[in-house]
mmCIF file of C-alpha atoms in Angstrom:
data_model
loop_
_atom_site.group_PDB
_atom_site.id
_atom_site.type_symbol
_atom_site.label_atom_id
_atom_site.label_comp_id
_atom_site.label_asym_id
_atom_site.label_seq_id
_atom_site.Cartn_x
_atom_site.Cartn_y
_atom_site.Cartn_z
ATOM 1 C CA UNK A 102 71.600 -5.975 4.486
ATOM 2 C CA UNK A 103 68.121 -7.413 4.342
ATOM 3 C CA UNK A 104 67.137 -5.326 7.633
ATOM 4 C CA UNK A 105 68.346 -2.236 5.943
ATOM 5 C CA UNK A 106 66.225 -3.146 2.890
ATOM 6 C CA UNK A 107 63.076 -3.492 4.673
ATOM 7 C CA UNK A 108 63.342 -0.567 6.896
ATOM 8 C CA UNK A 109 64.034 1.505 3.498
ATOM 9 C CA UNK A 110 61.160 0.339 1.821
ATOM 10 C CA UNK A 111 58.885 0.686 4.979
ATOM 11 C CA UNK A 112 59.919 4.259 5.526
ATOM 12 C CA UNK A 113 59.359 4.784 1.506
ATOM 13 C CA UNK A 114 55.887 3.643 1.965
ATOM 14 C CA UNK A 115 55.274 5.629 4.837
ATOM 15 C CA UNK A 116 56.594 8.722 2.924
ATOM 16 C CA UNK A 117 54.555 7.700 -0.129
ATOM 17 C CA UNK A 118 51.065 7.575 2.247
ATOM 18 C CA UNK A 119 52.184 10.979 3.871
ATOM 19 C CA UNK A 120 52.541 12.672 0.942
ATOM 20 C CA UNK A 121 49.380 11.299 -1.039
ATOM 21 C CA UNK A 122 47.129 11.155 2.203
ATOM 22 C CA UNK A 123 44.923 14.745 2.481
ATOM 23 C CA UNK A 124 42.369 15.357 4.835
ATOM 24 C CA UNK A 125 39.424 15.547 2.120
ATOM 25 C CA UNK A 126 35.884 15.519 3.382
ATOM 26 C CA UNK A 127 34.121 12.052 4.192
ATOM 27 C CA UNK A 128 31.304 12.991 2.009
ATOM 28 C CA UNK A 129 33.471 13.091 -1.349
ATOM 29 C CA UNK A 130 33.276 9.875 -3.410
ATOM 30 C CA UNK A 131 36.251 7.733 -4.346
ATOM 31 C CA UNK A 132 38.580 9.679 -1.833
ATOM 32 C CA UNK A 133 41.821 7.687 -2.451
ATOM 33 C CA UNK A 134 41.364 7.836 -6.030
ATOM 34 C CA UNK A 135 40.982 11.935 -5.706
ATOM 35 C CA UNK A 136 44.036 12.300 -3.485
ATOM 36 C CA UNK A 137 46.011 9.997 -5.770
ATOM 37 C CA UNK A 138 44.959 12.195 -8.877
ATOM 38 C CA UNK A 139 45.648 15.487 -6.796
ATOM 39 C CA UNK A 140 49.276 14.288 -5.577
ATOM 40 C CA UNK A 141 50.115 13.975 -9.451
ATOM 41 C CA UNK A 142 48.888 17.791 -9.493
ATOM 42 C CA UNK A 143 50.616 18.816 -6.429
ATOM 43 C CA UNK A 144 53.715 17.189 -7.404
ATOM 44 C CA UNK A 145 53.836 19.111 -10.748
ATOM 45 C CA UNK A 146 52.811 22.501 -9.123
ATOM 46 C CA UNK A 147 55.989 22.024 -6.962
ATOM 47 C CA UNK A 148 58.268 21.177 -9.799
ATOM 48 C CA UNK A 149 56.441 24.314 -11.288
ATOM 49 C CA UNK A 150 57.334 26.466 -8.330
ATOM 50 C CA UNK A 151 61.246 25.245 -8.207
ATOM 51 C CA UNK A 152 61.696 25.600 -11.904
ATOM 52 C CA UNK A 153 60.190 29.222 -11.565
ATOM 53 C CA UNK A 154 62.775 29.923 -8.585
ATOM 54 C CA UNK A 155 65.465 28.522 -10.770
ATOM 55 C CA UNK A 156 64.517 30.831 -13.757
ATOM 56 C CA UNK A 157 64.327 27.418 -15.717
ATOM 57 C CA UNK A 158 60.766 28.015 -17.044
ATOM 58 C CA UNK A 159 57.663 30.109 -15.852
ATOM 59 C CA UNK A 160 55.066 28.479 -13.549
ATOM 60 C CA UNK A 161 52.241 28.177 -16.224
ATOM 61 C CA UNK A 162 54.943 26.890 -18.758
ATOM 62 C CA UNK A 163 55.481 23.620 -16.487
ATOM 63 C CA UNK A 164 51.829 23.609 -15.385
ATOM 64 C CA UNK A 165 51.067 23.063 -19.052
ATOM 65 C CA UNK A 166 52.133 19.707 -19.099
ATOM 66 C CA UNK A 167 48.721 18.893 -17.960
ATOM 67 C CA UNK A 168 47.577 20.275 -21.445
ATOM 68 C CA UNK A 169 49.723 18.217 -23.314
ATOM 69 C CA UNK A 170 49.745 14.867 -21.978
ATOM 70 C CA UNK A 171 45.716 14.976 -22.437
ATOM 71 C CA UNK A 172 45.862 16.007 -25.837
ATOM 72 C CA UNK A 173 44.490 13.875 -28.631
ATOM 73 C CA UNK A 174 44.140 14.528 -32.392
ATOM 74 C CA UNK A 175 40.575 14.889 -33.076
ATOM 75 C CA UNK A 176 39.505 12.792 -35.733
ATOM 76 C CA UNK A 177 36.266 11.844 -37.430
ATOM 77 C CA UNK A 178 34.675 8.728 -36.649
ATOM 78 C CA UNK A 179 31.209 6.564 -37.477
ATOM 79 C CA UNK A 180 29.214 9.123 -35.988
ATOM 80 C CA UNK A 181 30.797 12.128 -35.754
ATOM 81 C CA UNK A 182 32.598 14.614 -38.561
ATOM 82 C CA UNK A 183 35.326 16.440 -37.067
ATOM 83 C CA UNK A 184 37.023 18.986 -38.927
ATOM 84 C CA UNK A 185 39.600 21.848 -37.438
ATOM 85 C CA UNK A 186 39.279 25.455 -39.144
ATOM 86 C CA UNK A 187 39.507 28.988 -38.338
ATOM 87 C CA UNK A 188 36.842 31.189 -37.370
ATOM 88 C CA UNK A 189 37.793 34.844 -37.979
ATOM 89 C CA UNK A 190 41.598 33.930 -37.435
ATOM 90 C CA UNK A 191 40.952 31.854 -34.315
ATOM 91 C CA UNK A 192 40.899 28.172 -34.293
ATOM 92 C CA UNK A 193 38.240 25.833 -33.550
ATOM 93 C CA UNK A 194 37.287 22.159 -33.762
ATOM 94 C CA UNK A 195 33.886 21.524 -35.134
ATOM 95 C CA UNK A 196 32.055 18.447 -34.627
ATOM 96 C CA UNK A 197 28.995 17.545 -36.873
ATOM 97 C CA UNK A 198 26.645 14.547 -37.039
ATOM 98 C CA UNK A 199 27.401 12.344 -39.715
ATOM 99 C CA UNK A 200 23.686 11.162 -40.036
ATOM 100 C CA UNK A 201 21.932 13.928 -41.919
ATOM 101 C CA UNK A 202 18.281 14.299 -42.496
ATOM 102 C CA UNK A 203 16.920 16.366 -45.054
ATOM 103 C CA UNK A 204 18.422 19.303 -46.473
ATOM 104 C CA UNK A 205 16.086 21.535 -44.739
ATOM 105 C CA UNK A 206 16.340 19.969 -41.483
ATOM 106 C CA UNK A 207 18.308 22.266 -38.773
ATOM 107 C CA UNK A 208 20.239 21.488 -35.813
ATOM 108 C CA UNK A 209 20.827 22.769 -32.716
ATOM 109 C CA UNK A 210 24.270 23.901 -31.881
ATOM 110 C CA UNK A 211 26.843 24.604 -28.618
ATOM 111 C CA UNK A 212 29.597 26.555 -28.735
ATOM 112 C CA UNK A 213 31.893 25.047 -25.992
ATOM 113 C CA UNK A 214 34.748 27.005 -24.375
ATOM 114 C CA UNK A 215 37.431 25.063 -22.260
ATOM 115 C CA UNK A 216 38.534 25.737 -18.874
ATOM 116 C CA UNK A 217 42.346 26.013 -17.631
ATOM 117 C CA UNK A 218 42.448 29.241 -15.676
ATOM 118 C CA UNK A 219 42.882 30.962 -19.075
ATOM 119 C CA UNK A 220 46.167 29.608 -18.974
ATOM 120 C CA UNK A 221 46.206 25.923 -19.524
ATOM 121 C CA UNK A 222 43.758 23.791 -21.311
ATOM 122 C CA UNK A 223 42.911 22.998 -24.860
ATOM 123 C CA UNK A 224 39.714 21.840 -27.037
ATOM 124 C CA UNK A 225 42.038 19.161 -28.153
ATOM 125 C CA UNK A 226 42.260 17.341 -25.113
ATOM 126 C CA UNK A 227 40.683 14.179 -24.486
ATOM 127 C CA UNK A 228 37.611 14.935 -21.974
ATOM 128 C CA UNK A 229 36.525 17.930 -23.985
ATOM 129 C CA UNK A 230 37.115 15.780 -27.124
ATOM 130 C CA UNK A 231 34.922 12.968 -25.432
ATOM 131 C CA UNK A 232 32.056 15.548 -24.156
ATOM 132 C CA UNK A 233 31.913 17.345 -27.613
ATOM 133 C CA UNK A 234 31.334 13.916 -29.226
ATOM 134 C CA UNK A 235 28.780 13.051 -26.668
ATOM 135 C CA UNK A 236 26.753 16.178 -27.528
ATOM 136 C CA UNK A 237 26.744 15.634 -30.953
ATOM 137 C CA UNK A 238 25.372 12.106 -30.848
ATOM 138 C CA UNK A 239 22.721 12.610 -28.156
ATOM 139 C CA UNK A 240 21.189 15.916 -29.101
ATOM 140 C CA UNK A 241 21.878 15.708 -32.882
ATOM 141 C CA UNK A 242 23.725 18.991 -32.535
ATOM 142 C CA UNK A 243 26.928 20.745 -34.049
ATOM 143 C CA UNK A 244 29.447 21.396 -31.454
ATOM 144 C CA UNK A 245 31.875 24.427 -31.980
ATOM 145 C CA UNK A 246 34.852 24.257 -29.463
ATOM 146 C CA UNK A 247 37.277 27.315 -29.491
ATOM 147 C CA UNK A 248 40.861 27.264 -29.253
ATOM 148 C CA UNK A 249 41.542 30.430 -27.818
ATOM 149 C CA UNK A 250 45.113 31.960 -26.891
ATOM 150 C CA UNK A 251 46.080 31.410 -23.277
ATOM 151 C CA UNK A 252 47.511 33.908 -20.755
ATOM 152 C CA UNK A 253 50.550 34.711 -19.790
ATOM 153 C CA UNK A 254 51.553 34.772 -23.273
ATOM 154 C CA UNK A 255 48.410 36.664 -23.892
ATOM 155 C CA UNK A 256 46.909 38.547 -21.174
ATOM 156 C CA UNK A 257 43.182 39.710 -20.884
ATOM 157 C CA UNK A 258 41.535 40.602 -22.919
ATOM 158 C CA UNK A 259 43.037 38.601 -25.909
ATOM 159 C CA UNK A 260 41.324 35.094 -24.637
ATOM 160 C CA UNK A 261 37.881 36.627 -24.240
ATOM 161 C CA UNK A 262 38.063 38.708 -27.564
ATOM 162 C CA UNK A 263 39.075 35.486 -29.508
ATOM 163 C CA UNK A 264 35.903 33.750 -28.386
ATOM 164 C CA UNK A 265 33.824 36.799 -29.056
ATOM 165 C CA UNK A 266 35.132 36.873 -32.574
ATOM 166 C CA UNK A 267 34.282 33.419 -32.822
ATOM 167 C CA UNK A 268 30.845 33.475 -31.518
ATOM 168 C CA UNK A 269 30.074 36.429 -33.842
ATOM 169 C CA UNK A 270 31.446 34.770 -36.821
ATOM 170 C CA UNK A 271 29.448 31.660 -36.296
ATOM 171 C CA UNK A 272 25.989 33.502 -35.955
ATOM 172 C CA UNK A 273 26.280 34.913 -39.199
ATOM 173 C CA UNK A 274 23.244 33.780 -41.196
ATOM 174 C CA UNK A 275 25.475 32.812 -44.001
ATOM 175 C CA UNK A 276 27.598 30.430 -41.553
ATOM 176 C CA UNK A 277 25.065 28.961 -39.835
ATOM 177 C CA UNK A 278 23.163 27.963 -43.069
ATOM 178 C CA UNK A 279 26.366 26.150 -44.089
ATOM 179 C CA UNK A 280 26.650 24.199 -41.226
ATOM 180 C CA UNK A 281 22.565 23.907 -40.954
ATOM 181 C CA UNK A 282 22.243 25.188 -37.689
ATOM 182 C CA UNK A 283 18.894 26.591 -36.598
ATOM 183 C CA UNK A 284 19.596 30.416 -35.342
ATOM 184 C CA UNK A 285 17.286 30.153 -32.494
ATOM 185 C CA UNK A 286 18.443 27.135 -31.075
ATOM 186 C CA UNK A 287 22.064 27.769 -30.361
ATOM 187 C CA UNK A 288 23.778 27.844 -26.486
ATOM 188 C CA UNK A 289 27.087 28.980 -25.041
ATOM 189 C CA UNK A 290 28.806 26.619 -22.513
ATOM 190 C CA UNK A 291 32.216 26.311 -20.468
ATOM 191 C CA UNK A 292 33.713 25.075 -17.370
ATOM 192 C CA UNK A 293 35.540 27.016 -15.040
ATOM 193 C CA UNK A 294 37.572 29.527 -16.980
ATOM 194 C CA UNK A 295 35.307 28.594 -19.923
ATOM 195 C CA UNK A 296 32.352 29.019 -17.910
ATOM 196 C CA UNK A 297 33.417 32.765 -17.071
ATOM 197 C CA UNK A 298 33.906 33.482 -20.830
ATOM 198 C CA UNK A 299 30.467 32.043 -21.776
ATOM 199 C CA UNK A 300 28.881 34.380 -19.314
ATOM 200 C CA UNK A 301 30.808 37.375 -20.134
ATOM 201 C CA UNK A 302 30.007 36.568 -24.072
ATOM 202 C CA UNK A 303 26.128 36.069 -23.313
ATOM 203 C CA UNK A 304 26.670 39.751 -21.607
ATOM 204 C CA UNK A 305 28.385 41.466 -24.036
ATOM 205 C CA UNK A 306 26.344 39.840 -27.214
ATOM 206 C CA UNK A 307 23.173 41.548 -25.403
ATOM 207 C CA UNK A 308 24.845 44.750 -24.858
ATOM 208 C CA UNK A 309 26.493 45.442 -28.212
ATOM 209 C CA UNK A 310 23.442 43.510 -30.133
ATOM 210 C CA UNK A 311 20.288 43.196 -28.143
ATOM 211 C CA UNK A 312 17.379 41.063 -29.711
ATOM 212 C CA UNK A 313 19.169 40.759 -33.496
ATOM 213 C CA UNK A 314 21.944 38.284 -32.207
ATOM 214 C CA UNK A 315 20.416 36.323 -29.239
ATOM 215 C CA UNK A 316 21.767 32.841 -27.708
ATOM 216 C CA UNK A 317 18.969 30.409 -26.864
ATOM 217 C CA UNK A 318 20.751 29.198 -23.618
ATOM 218 C CA UNK A 319 24.028 29.330 -21.475
ATOM 219 C CA UNK A 320 25.104 26.838 -19.807
ATOM 220 C CA UNK A 321 28.037 27.460 -16.962
ATOM 221 C CA UNK A 322 29.743 24.649 -15.410
ATOM 222 C CA UNK A 323 31.518 25.802 -11.851
ATOM 223 C CA UNK A 324 32.108 29.087 -13.669
ATOM 224 C CA UNK A 325 34.573 31.705 -12.254
ATOM 225 C CA UNK A 326 32.743 35.047 -12.116
ATOM 226 C CA UNK A 327 34.739 37.510 -10.081
ATOM 227 C CA UNK A 328 37.962 38.745 -8.897
ATOM 228 C CA UNK A 329 37.204 41.481 -6.361
ATOM 229 C CA UNK A 330 36.530 39.388 -3.270
ATOM 230 C CA UNK A 331 38.861 36.273 -3.119
ATOM 231 C CA UNK A 332 38.151 35.350 0.389
ATOM 232 C CA UNK A 333 34.210 34.430 0.098
ATOM 233 C CA UNK A 334 33.185 31.408 2.312
ATOM 234 C CA UNK A 335 33.998 28.728 -0.010
ATOM 235 C CA UNK A 336 37.492 30.342 -1.278
ATOM 236 C CA UNK A 337 37.971 30.177 2.654
ATOM 237 C CA UNK A 338 36.324 26.581 3.151
ATOM 238 C CA UNK A 339 37.857 25.201 0.182
ATOM 239 C CA UNK A 340 41.394 26.673 0.158
ATOM 240 C CA UNK A 341 43.100 23.576 0.150
ATOM 241 C CA UNK A 342 40.671 21.302 -1.597
ATOM 242 C CA UNK A 343 42.335 19.105 -4.412
ATOM 243 C CA UNK A 344 42.710 20.252 -8.036
ATOM 244 C CA UNK A 345 42.045 23.975 -7.344
ATOM 245 C CA UNK A 346 43.457 25.409 -4.041
ATOM 246 C CA UNK A 347 43.004 29.047 -3.297
ATOM 247 C CA UNK A 348 46.616 29.512 -4.429
ATOM 248 C CA UNK A 349 46.270 28.280 -7.499
ATOM 249 C CA UNK A 350 42.942 30.152 -8.617
ATOM 250 C CA UNK A 351 44.769 33.286 -7.417
ATOM 251 C CA UNK A 352 47.574 32.319 -9.802
ATOM 252 C CA UNK A 353 45.211 32.023 -12.366
ATOM 253 C CA UNK A 354 43.516 35.284 -12.199
ATOM 254 C CA UNK A 355 46.978 37.467 -11.501
ATOM 255 C CA UNK A 356 48.314 35.680 -14.711
ATOM 256 C CA UNK A 357 45.454 36.340 -16.704
ATOM 257 C CA UNK A 358 46.065 40.100 -16.050
ATOM 258 C CA UNK A 359 49.755 40.399 -15.761
ATOM 259 C CA UNK A 360 52.755 38.726 -15.307
ATOM 260 C CA UNK A 361 53.882 41.144 -12.481
ATOM 261 C CA UNK A 362 54.058 39.292 -9.142
ATOM 262 C CA UNK A 363 52.861 42.287 -7.050
ATOM 263 C CA UNK A 364 49.306 41.417 -8.466
ATOM 264 C CA UNK A 365 49.527 38.164 -7.514
ATOM 265 C CA UNK A 366 50.958 39.115 -3.706
ATOM 266 C CA UNK A 367 47.871 41.598 -3.284
ATOM 267 C CA UNK A 368 45.445 39.383 -4.645
ATOM 268 C CA UNK A 369 46.494 36.731 -1.865
ATOM 269 C CA UNK A 370 46.278 39.081 0.501
ATOM 270 C CA UNK A 371 42.664 39.768 -0.593
ATOM 271 C CA UNK A 372 44.181 43.940 -0.597
ATOM 272 C CA UNK A 373 44.227 44.370 -4.845
ATOM 273 C CA UNK A 374 41.226 46.453 -4.823
ATOM 274 C CA UNK A 375 41.625 50.490 -5.027
ATOM 275 C CA UNK A 376 39.198 53.503 -4.957
ATOM 276 C CA UNK A 377 37.838 52.605 -9.000
ATOM 277 C CA UNK A 378 36.914 48.874 -8.357
ATOM 278 C CA UNK A 379 35.538 49.393 -4.705
ATOM 279 C CA UNK A 380 32.581 50.849 -6.217
ATOM 280 C CA UNK A 381 31.886 47.482 -7.594
ATOM 281 C CA UNK A 382 31.946 45.509 -4.785
ATOM 282 C CA UNK A 383 28.233 45.652 -4.191
ATOM 283 C CA UNK A 384 27.782 43.392 -6.429
ATOM 284 C CA UNK A 385 29.865 40.792 -5.053
ATOM 285 C CA UNK A 386 28.777 41.445 -1.518
ATOM 286 C CA UNK A 387 28.209 37.650 -0.548
ATOM 287 C CA UNK A 388 26.171 38.351 3.066
ATOM 288 C CA UNK A 389 23.789 39.800 0.257
ATOM 289 C CA UNK A 390 23.395 37.059 -2.279
ATOM 290 C CA UNK A 391 24.566 33.930 -0.772
ATOM 291 C CA UNK A 392 21.579 31.819 1.299
ATOM 292 C CA UNK A 393 22.236 31.737 4.496
ATOM 293 C CA UNK A 394 23.213 28.001 4.547
ATOM 294 C CA UNK A 395 26.397 28.659 2.728
ATOM 295 C CA UNK A 396 27.521 31.697 5.200
ATOM 296 C CA UNK A 397 28.334 28.869 7.439
ATOM 297 C CA UNK A 398 31.027 30.319 10.608
ATOM 298 C CA UNK A 399 31.919 32.952 8.168
ATOM 299 C CA UNK A 400 31.274 36.729 8.693
ATOM 300 C CA UNK A 401 31.519 39.183 5.704
ATOM 301 C CA UNK A 402 34.123 41.781 5.626
ATOM 302 C CA UNK A 403 34.269 43.697 2.813
ATOM 303 C CA UNK A 404 37.842 43.618 1.212
ATOM 304 C CA UNK A 405 40.121 46.150 1.690
ATOM 305 C CA UNK A 406 40.616 48.973 -0.619
ATOM 306 C CA UNK A 407 44.050 50.392 -1.015
ATOM 307 C CA UNK A 408 45.451 53.491 -3.139
ATOM 308 C CA UNK A 409 48.169 51.957 -5.586
ATOM 309 C CA UNK A 410 48.009 48.668 -5.499
ATOM 310 C CA UNK A 411 47.225 47.035 -8.813
ATOM 311 C CA UNK A 412 47.356 50.735 -10.062
ATOM 312 C CA UNK A 413 50.647 52.319 -9.654
ATOM 313 C CA UNK A 414 52.399 49.098 -8.851
ATOM 314 C CA UNK A 415 51.689 47.468 -12.251
ATOM 315 C CA UNK A 416 50.014 50.113 -14.110
ATOM 316 C CA UNK A 417 46.816 51.862 -13.989
ATOM 317 C CA UNK A 418 45.753 51.147 -17.565
ATOM 318 C CA UNK A 419 46.353 47.581 -16.910
ATOM 319 C CA UNK A 420 45.052 44.807 -14.389
ATOM 320 C CA UNK A 421 43.258 47.177 -11.889
ATOM 321 C CA UNK A 422 41.175 48.318 -14.638
ATOM 322 C CA UNK A 423 41.026 44.715 -15.902
ATOM 323 C CA UNK A 424 39.489 42.813 -13.043
ATOM 324 C CA UNK A 425 37.076 45.459 -12.588
ATOM 325 C CA UNK A 426 35.936 44.848 -16.075
ATOM 326 C CA UNK A 427 32.687 42.705 -16.700
ATOM 327 C CA UNK A 428 34.209 40.958 -19.555
ATOM 328 C CA UNK A 429 36.815 39.366 -16.986
ATOM 329 C CA UNK A 430 34.289 39.398 -13.787
ATOM 330 C CA UNK A 431 30.769 38.993 -15.277
ATOM 331 C CA UNK A 432 29.721 39.451 -11.667
ATOM 332 C CA UNK A 433 30.193 42.608 -11.817
ATOM 333 C CA UNK A 434 27.189 44.332 -14.103
ATOM 334 C CA UNK A 435 24.192 46.048 -12.870
ATOM 335 C CA UNK A 436 20.756 44.531 -12.660
ATOM 336 C CA UNK A 437 19.803 45.954 -15.557
ATOM 337 C CA UNK A 438 22.456 44.545 -17.585
ATOM 338 C CA UNK A 439 21.323 41.046 -16.379
ATOM 339 C CA UNK A 440 17.635 41.253 -17.767
ATOM 340 C CA UNK A 441 16.704 39.590 -20.916
ATOM 341 C CA UNK A 442 20.062 37.311 -20.934
ATOM 342 C CA UNK A 443 19.106 33.857 -22.181
ATOM 343 C CA UNK A 444 18.100 31.203 -20.158
ATOM 344 C CA UNK A 445 20.939 29.642 -17.982
ATOM 345 C CA UNK A 446 22.195 26.152 -16.580
ATOM 346 C CA UNK A 447 24.515 26.806 -13.432
ATOM 347 C CA UNK A 448 26.466 23.722 -11.907
ATOM 348 C CA UNK A 449 28.186 24.544 -8.393
ATOM 349 C CA UNK A 450 30.225 22.011 -6.413
ATOM 350 C CA UNK A 451 30.485 22.517 -2.703
ATOM 351 C CA UNK A 452 34.093 21.818 -2.460
ATOM 352 C CA UNK A 453 35.308 24.183 -5.081
ATOM 353 C CA UNK A 454 36.500 27.731 -4.319
ATOM 354 C CA UNK A 455 34.307 29.118 -6.970
ATOM 355 C CA UNK A 456 31.256 27.484 -5.525
ATOM 356 C CA UNK A 457 30.244 31.057 -4.489
ATOM 357 C CA UNK A 458 30.496 32.777 -7.812
ATOM 358 C CA UNK A 459 28.268 30.584 -9.582
ATOM 359 C CA UNK A 460 25.563 30.838 -6.326
ATOM 360 C CA UNK A 461 25.661 34.594 -6.060
ATOM 361 C CA UNK A 462 24.975 34.815 -9.952
ATOM 362 C CA UNK A 463 22.051 32.262 -9.506
ATOM 363 C CA UNK A 464 20.750 34.605 -7.329
ATOM 364 C CA UNK A 465 21.116 37.739 -9.192
ATOM 365 C CA UNK A 466 19.960 36.431 -12.754
ATOM 366 C CA UNK A 467 16.983 35.170 -10.752
ATOM 367 C CA UNK A 468 15.909 38.419 -9.393
ATOM 368 C CA UNK A 469 16.639 39.756 -12.765
ATOM 369 C CA UNK A 470 13.925 37.948 -14.155
ATOM 370 C CA UNK A 471 16.072 35.434 -15.928
ATOM 371 C CA UNK A 472 15.131 31.475 -15.986
ATOM 372 C CA UNK A 473 17.779 29.649 -13.989
ATOM 373 C CA UNK A 474 18.273 25.711 -13.485
ATOM 374 C CA UNK A 475 20.830 25.616 -10.713
ATOM 375 C CA UNK A 476 22.357 22.155 -10.229
ATOM 376 C CA UNK A 477 24.497 21.857 -6.939
ATOM 377 C CA UNK A 478 26.515 18.548 -6.126
ATOM 378 C CA UNK A 479 27.021 18.357 -2.576
ATOM 379 C CA UNK A 480 29.886 16.117 -3.070
ATOM 380 C CA UNK A 481 31.377 17.638 -6.229
ATOM 381 C CA UNK A 482 34.758 19.220 -6.559
ATOM 382 C CA UNK A 483 36.313 21.713 -8.917
ATOM 383 C CA UNK A 484 36.882 20.114 -12.249
ATOM 384 C CA UNK A 485 34.925 16.935 -11.643
ATOM 385 C CA UNK A 486 33.098 16.752 -15.101
ATOM 386 C CA UNK A 487 36.438 16.502 -16.842
ATOM 387 C CA UNK A 488 37.563 13.205 -14.957
ATOM 388 C CA UNK A 489 36.291 11.018 -17.479
ATOM 389 C CA UNK A 490 39.274 9.018 -18.990
ATOM 390 C CA UNK A 491 40.880 6.253 -17.370
ATOM 391 C CA UNK A 492 42.645 6.256 -14.819
ATOM 392 C CA UNK A 493 41.121 9.356 -13.656
ATOM 393 C CA UNK A 494 37.562 8.560 -14.144
ATOM 394 C CA UNK A 495 34.949 8.999 -11.600
ATOM 395 C CA UNK A 496 31.504 8.027 -11.068
ATOM 396 C CA UNK A 497 30.341 11.872 -10.144
ATOM 397 C CA UNK A 498 31.817 12.900 -13.757
ATOM 398 C CA UNK A 499 29.317 10.510 -15.207
ATOM 399 C CA UNK A 500 26.297 11.907 -13.757
ATOM 400 C CA UNK A 501 27.379 15.559 -14.234
ATOM 401 C CA UNK A 502 27.738 14.878 -17.761
ATOM 402 C CA UNK A 503 24.247 12.904 -18.142
ATOM 403 C CA UNK A 504 22.508 15.753 -15.928
ATOM 404 C CA UNK A 505 24.087 18.382 -18.245
ATOM 405 C CA UNK A 506 23.482 16.926 -21.825
ATOM 406 C CA UNK A 507 20.132 16.206 -20.280
ATOM 407 C CA UNK A 508 19.098 20.347 -19.182
ATOM 408 C CA UNK A 509 20.511 21.254 -22.865
ATOM 409 C CA UNK A 510 18.102 18.358 -24.898
ATOM 410 C CA UNK A 511 15.585 19.662 -22.617
ATOM 411 C CA UNK A 512 16.435 23.486 -23.202
ATOM 412 C CA UNK A 513 17.573 24.080 -26.461
#
């Protein structure tokens, strides 16, 4: 009996170690902590797949548990006043410094858009709450965190439109005066899918309002910027990396547009482009916009163009036009649309499927004459900035946060 228990214990330990261990690059700090963290995400993903297969709950419905477990009730503290409001019908969380200067003193402001692949996440999650408070106290700024509606319940363009409505509402003179915000010192920022929305909003404001309504800066943290080529070197190199493997990113993209699995399968094979979107592939040609060092052993091959995929399969008026829409894929705008955009901070991570999206945007913005600060983390992985809460607190997250805040302080 005792020998049997020992054998069972050893077998259980061996299985646990086998399940947790992943071939993560040696360069990444705190590798075992990342393996342990990712084992939770993988387990939840497996459970979500099973739940969807059995017809119990859809995949994103199960994955939303990540959002629920991290949610907090944003409350005021001795330094920060927190209120929950609605701007043009959209929920927002507003963070303001409690210590007021003179009535005439105006503050800078940051409009922050959370990540989560447009399907998960919330401005009320503890990492976002902590980041907002740090931004308020270190910059003496107002932070507006947007609780936009999520896919798959609300497909594109709903999340984008929610964000755009909030930004336009906030930028009204009367609203800025109400919160003592300097109209010339406002930034839009976001991570991952939030970075996508921030880039799209910056472009759309310039397109619709020119210099009349202008942001001073855009800060994009490992942003996702295009859906046309899902086989860039970073998608290939990091297809099995923790937190955001290629399969999950492709699922986020497809769910953003439609619940029809035909698009997901086509995107996984990188055969989702049709003649309409093919004309835009030149804007995501990584052989032209990625520095040689990031090409590695990969050779460029233009994505296949297939008649009907994303068109007849799922409705020509829907997804196929959506992933070619610059409001969904900001990297697809022509060069002329990039000129006069606000100065940019773009963070990228080496071990991230979205690395090349960010780097290509850096290249194109600079070529268009936009001032860009590109901060690349050679040991970084997707989502790292948000790992600031015990037990999943990482040293790299602190460095990322400090550098991000430092850039805002110097450029806003």
